[in-house]
Amino acid sequence: MEKKKLFAKLITNKAKTWAELLREEIKIKAASIKVDQSTIGALGHPSLYDSY
């Protein structure tokens, strides 16, 4: 039982890290090609709005 919990926690932490890395990458790409908010909205990433 404890192993399962630990494993789930590990996966969750990894997922968070990947999400953060991906988010940073998207932000960098968005900044480098100067994507405006309407384009990001069209791509379906409304969560990025809070970054601008």
mmCIF file of N, CA and C in Angstrom:
data_model
loop_
_atom_site.group_PDB
_atom_site.id
_atom_site.type_symbol
_atom_site.label_atom_id
_atom_site.label_comp_id
_atom_site.label_asym_id
_atom_site.label_seq_id
_atom_site.Cartn_x
_atom_site.Cartn_y
_atom_site.Cartn_z
ATOM 1 N N MET A 1 0.831 -1.202 0.000
ATOM 2 C CA MET A 1 0.000 0.000 0.000
ATOM 3 C C MET A 1 0.871 1.260 0.000
ATOM 4 N N GLU A 2 1.860 1.281 0.869
ATOM 5 C CA GLU A 2 2.732 2.445 0.952
ATOM 6 C C GLU A 2 3.518 2.653 -0.341
ATOM 7 N N LYS A 3 3.931 1.544 -0.956
ATOM 8 C CA LYS A 3 4.672 1.645 -2.205
ATOM 9 C C LYS A 3 3.841 2.306 -3.288
ATOM 10 N N LYS A 4 2.569 1.935 -3.337
ATOM 11 C CA LYS A 4 1.674 2.523 -4.337
ATOM 12 C C LYS A 4 1.553 4.028 -4.144
ATOM 13 N N LYS A 5 1.396 4.444 -2.891
ATOM 14 C CA LYS A 5 1.282 5.872 -2.588
ATOM 15 C C LYS A 5 2.539 6.616 -3.017
ATOM 16 N N LEU A 6 3.685 6.040 -2.679
ATOM 17 C CA LEU A 6 4.957 6.658 -3.043
ATOM 18 C C LEU A 6 5.100 6.767 -4.552
ATOM 19 N N PHE A 7 4.717 5.695 -5.234
ATOM 20 C CA PHE A 7 4.812 5.663 -6.684
ATOM 21 C C PHE A 7 3.906 6.724 -7.306
ATOM 22 N N ALA A 8 2.693 6.826 -6.773
ATOM 23 C CA ALA A 8 1.746 7.824 -7.259
ATOM 24 C C ALA A 8 2.305 9.229 -7.044
ATOM 25 N N LYS A 9 2.926 9.437 -5.891
ATOM 26 C CA LYS A 9 3.502 10.742 -5.577
ATOM 27 C C LYS A 9 4.630 11.066 -6.555
ATOM 28 N N LEU A 10 5.452 10.072 -6.830
ATOM 29 C CA LEU A 10 6.570 10.258 -7.746
ATOM 30 C C LEU A 10 6.071 10.642 -9.138
ATOM 31 N N ILE A 11 5.055 9.914 -9.597
ATOM 32 C CA ILE A 11 4.483 10.198 -10.923
ATOM 33 C C ILE A 11 3.900 11.604 -10.952
ATOM 34 N N THR A 12 3.187 11.971 -9.883
ATOM 35 C CA THR A 12 2.580 13.301 -9.808
ATOM 36 C C THR A 12 3.659 14.376 -9.863
ATOM 37 N N ASN A 13 4.732 14.189 -9.086
ATOM 38 C CA ASN A 13 5.818 15.166 -9.082
ATOM 39 C C ASN A 13 6.471 15.263 -10.451
ATOM 40 N N LYS A 14 6.675 14.104 -11.104
ATOM 41 C CA LYS A 14 7.269 14.105 -12.435
ATOM 42 C C LYS A 14 6.365 14.832 -13.413
ATOM 43 N N ALA A 15 5.076 14.592 -13.314
ATOM 44 C CA ALA A 15 4.116 15.231 -14.207
ATOM 45 C C ALA A 15 4.155 16.748 -14.012
ATOM 46 N N LYS A 16 4.229 17.179 -12.756
ATOM 47 C CA LYS A 16 4.297 18.610 -12.462
ATOM 48 C C LYS A 16 5.552 19.211 -13.078
ATOM 49 N N THR A 17 6.672 18.526 -12.912
ATOM 50 C CA THR A 17 7.931 19.023 -13.450
ATOM 51 C C THR A 17 7.855 19.128 -14.964
ATOM 52 N N TRP A 18 7.320 18.084 -15.594
ATOM 53 C CA TRP A 18 7.187 18.103 -17.054
ATOM 54 C C TRP A 18 6.276 19.234 -17.494
ATOM 55 N N ALA A 19 5.180 19.413 -16.776
ATOM 56 C CA ALA A 19 4.232 20.483 -17.113
ATOM 57 C C ALA A 19 4.914 21.839 -17.008
ATOM 58 N N GLU A 20 5.700 22.029 -15.951
ATOM 59 C CA GLU A 20 6.404 23.299 -15.772
ATOM 60 C C GLU A 20 7.432 23.512 -16.872
ATOM 61 N N LEU A 21 8.182 22.465 -17.209
ATOM 62 C CA LEU A 21 9.176 22.577 -18.269
ATOM 63 C C LEU A 21 8.511 22.914 -19.592
ATOM 64 N N LEU A 22 7.416 22.211 -19.874
ATOM 65 C CA LEU A 22 6.689 22.434 -21.109
ATOM 66 C C LEU A 22 6.151 23.854 -21.155
ATOM 67 N N ARG A 23 5.627 24.294 -20.037
ATOM 68 C CA ARG A 23 5.077 25.642 -19.926
ATOM 69 C C ARG A 23 6.165 26.684 -20.182
ATOM 70 N N GLU A 24 7.339 26.487 -19.579
ATOM 71 C CA GLU A 24 8.459 27.406 -19.790
ATOM 72 C C GLU A 24 8.842 27.427 -21.266
ATOM 73 N N GLU A 25 8.893 26.239 -21.869
ATOM 74 C CA GLU A 25 9.257 26.137 -23.273
ATOM 75 C C GLU A 25 8.259 26.881 -24.142
ATOM 76 N N ILE A 26 6.963 26.713 -23.827
ATOM 77 C CA ILE A 26 5.919 27.405 -24.583
ATOM 78 C C ILE A 26 6.079 28.912 -24.418
ATOM 79 N N LYS A 27 6.351 29.348 -23.174
ATOM 80 C CA LYS A 27 6.518 30.782 -22.926
ATOM 81 C C LYS A 27 7.688 31.336 -23.729
ATOM 82 N N ILE A 28 8.800 30.594 -23.745
ATOM 83 C CA ILE A 28 9.991 31.036 -24.462
ATOM 84 C C ILE A 28 9.685 31.116 -25.957
ATOM 85 N N LYS A 29 9.047 30.065 -26.496
ATOM 86 C CA LYS A 29 8.698 30.066 -27.913
ATOM 87 C C LYS A 29 7.742 31.199 -28.231
ATOM 88 N N ALA A 30 6.751 31.396 -27.373
ATOM 89 C CA ALA A 30 5.769 32.457 -27.585
ATOM 90 C C ALA A 30 6.459 33.815 -27.600
ATOM 91 N N ALA A 31 7.414 33.989 -26.704
ATOM 92 C CA ALA A 31 8.127 35.261 -26.628
ATOM 93 C C ALA A 31 9.032 35.437 -27.843
ATOM 94 N N SER A 32 9.684 34.351 -28.257
ATOM 95 C CA SER A 32 10.652 34.463 -29.341
ATOM 96 C C SER A 32 9.984 34.733 -30.684
ATOM 97 N N ILE A 33 8.757 34.232 -30.867
ATOM 98 C CA ILE A 33 8.083 34.524 -32.136
ATOM 99 C C ILE A 33 6.996 35.575 -31.942
ATOM 100 N N LYS A 34 6.988 36.190 -30.751
ATOM 101 C CA LYS A 34 6.062 37.271 -30.427
ATOM 102 C C LYS A 34 4.611 36.904 -30.747
ATOM 103 N N VAL A 35 4.183 35.823 -30.136
ATOM 104 C CA VAL A 35 2.799 35.379 -30.305
ATOM 105 C C VAL A 35 1.905 36.239 -29.423
ATOM 106 N N ASP A 36 0.845 36.751 -29.998
ATOM 107 C CA ASP A 36 -0.045 37.564 -29.175
ATOM 108 C C ASP A 36 -1.094 36.695 -28.504
ATOM 109 N N GLN A 37 -1.838 37.281 -27.574
ATOM 110 C CA GLN A 37 -2.778 36.509 -26.756
ATOM 111 C C GLN A 37 -3.878 35.857 -27.590
ATOM 112 N N SER A 38 -4.323 36.503 -28.653
ATOM 113 C CA SER A 38 -5.399 35.918 -29.453
ATOM 114 C C SER A 38 -4.925 34.649 -30.145
ATOM 115 N N THR A 39 -3.656 34.628 -30.578
ATOM 116 C CA THR A 39 -3.107 33.426 -31.200
ATOM 117 C C THR A 39 -3.009 32.316 -30.176
ATOM 118 N N ILE A 40 -2.532 32.643 -28.980
ATOM 119 C CA ILE A 40 -2.423 31.638 -27.923
ATOM 120 C C ILE A 40 -3.814 31.108 -27.591
ATOM 121 N N GLY A 41 -4.809 31.993 -27.567
ATOM 122 C CA GLY A 41 -6.177 31.581 -27.299
ATOM 123 C C GLY A 41 -6.669 30.624 -28.375
ATOM 124 N N ALA A 42 -6.319 30.906 -29.628
ATOM 125 C CA ALA A 42 -6.723 30.044 -30.731
ATOM 126 C C ALA A 42 -6.074 28.665 -30.618
ATOM 127 N N LEU A 43 -4.875 28.632 -30.048
ATOM 128 C CA LEU A 43 -4.181 27.358 -29.863
ATOM 129 C C LEU A 43 -4.753 26.573 -28.686
ATOM 130 N N GLY A 44 -5.593 27.233 -27.906
ATOM 131 C CA GLY A 44 -6.223 26.548 -26.787
ATOM 132 C C GLY A 44 -5.359 26.471 -25.548
ATOM 133 N N HIS A 45 -4.634 27.545 -25.256
ATOM 134 C CA HIS A 45 -3.812 27.574 -24.044
ATOM 135 C C HIS A 45 -4.215 28.770 -23.176
ATOM 136 N N PRO A 46 -5.461 28.814 -22.722
ATOM 137 C CA PRO A 46 -5.884 29.965 -21.914
ATOM 138 C C PRO A 46 -5.120 30.073 -20.596
ATOM 139 N N SER A 47 -4.518 28.955 -20.158
ATOM 140 C CA SER A 47 -3.769 28.980 -18.905
ATOM 141 C C SER A 47 -2.520 29.845 -19.028
ATOM 142 N N LEU A 48 -2.090 30.123 -20.246
ATOM 143 C CA LEU A 48 -0.895 30.948 -20.439
ATOM 144 C C LEU A 48 -1.199 32.422 -20.234
ATOM 145 N N TYR A 49 -2.480 32.779 -20.265
ATOM 146 C CA TYR A 49 -2.846 34.184 -20.132
ATOM 147 C C TYR A 49 -2.302 34.818 -18.869
ATOM 148 N N ASP A 50 -2.291 34.063 -17.768
ATOM 149 C CA ASP A 50 -1.820 34.620 -16.511
ATOM 150 C C ASP A 50 -0.329 34.928 -16.531
ATOM 151 N N SER A 51 0.377 34.472 -17.560
ATOM 152 C CA SER A 51 1.813 34.723 -17.642
ATOM 153 C C SER A 51 2.108 36.075 -18.277
ATOM 154 N N TYR A 52 1.105 36.650 -18.942
ATOM 155 C CA TYR A 52 1.346 37.898 -19.672
ATOM 156 C C TYR A 52 0.779 39.101 -18.946
#
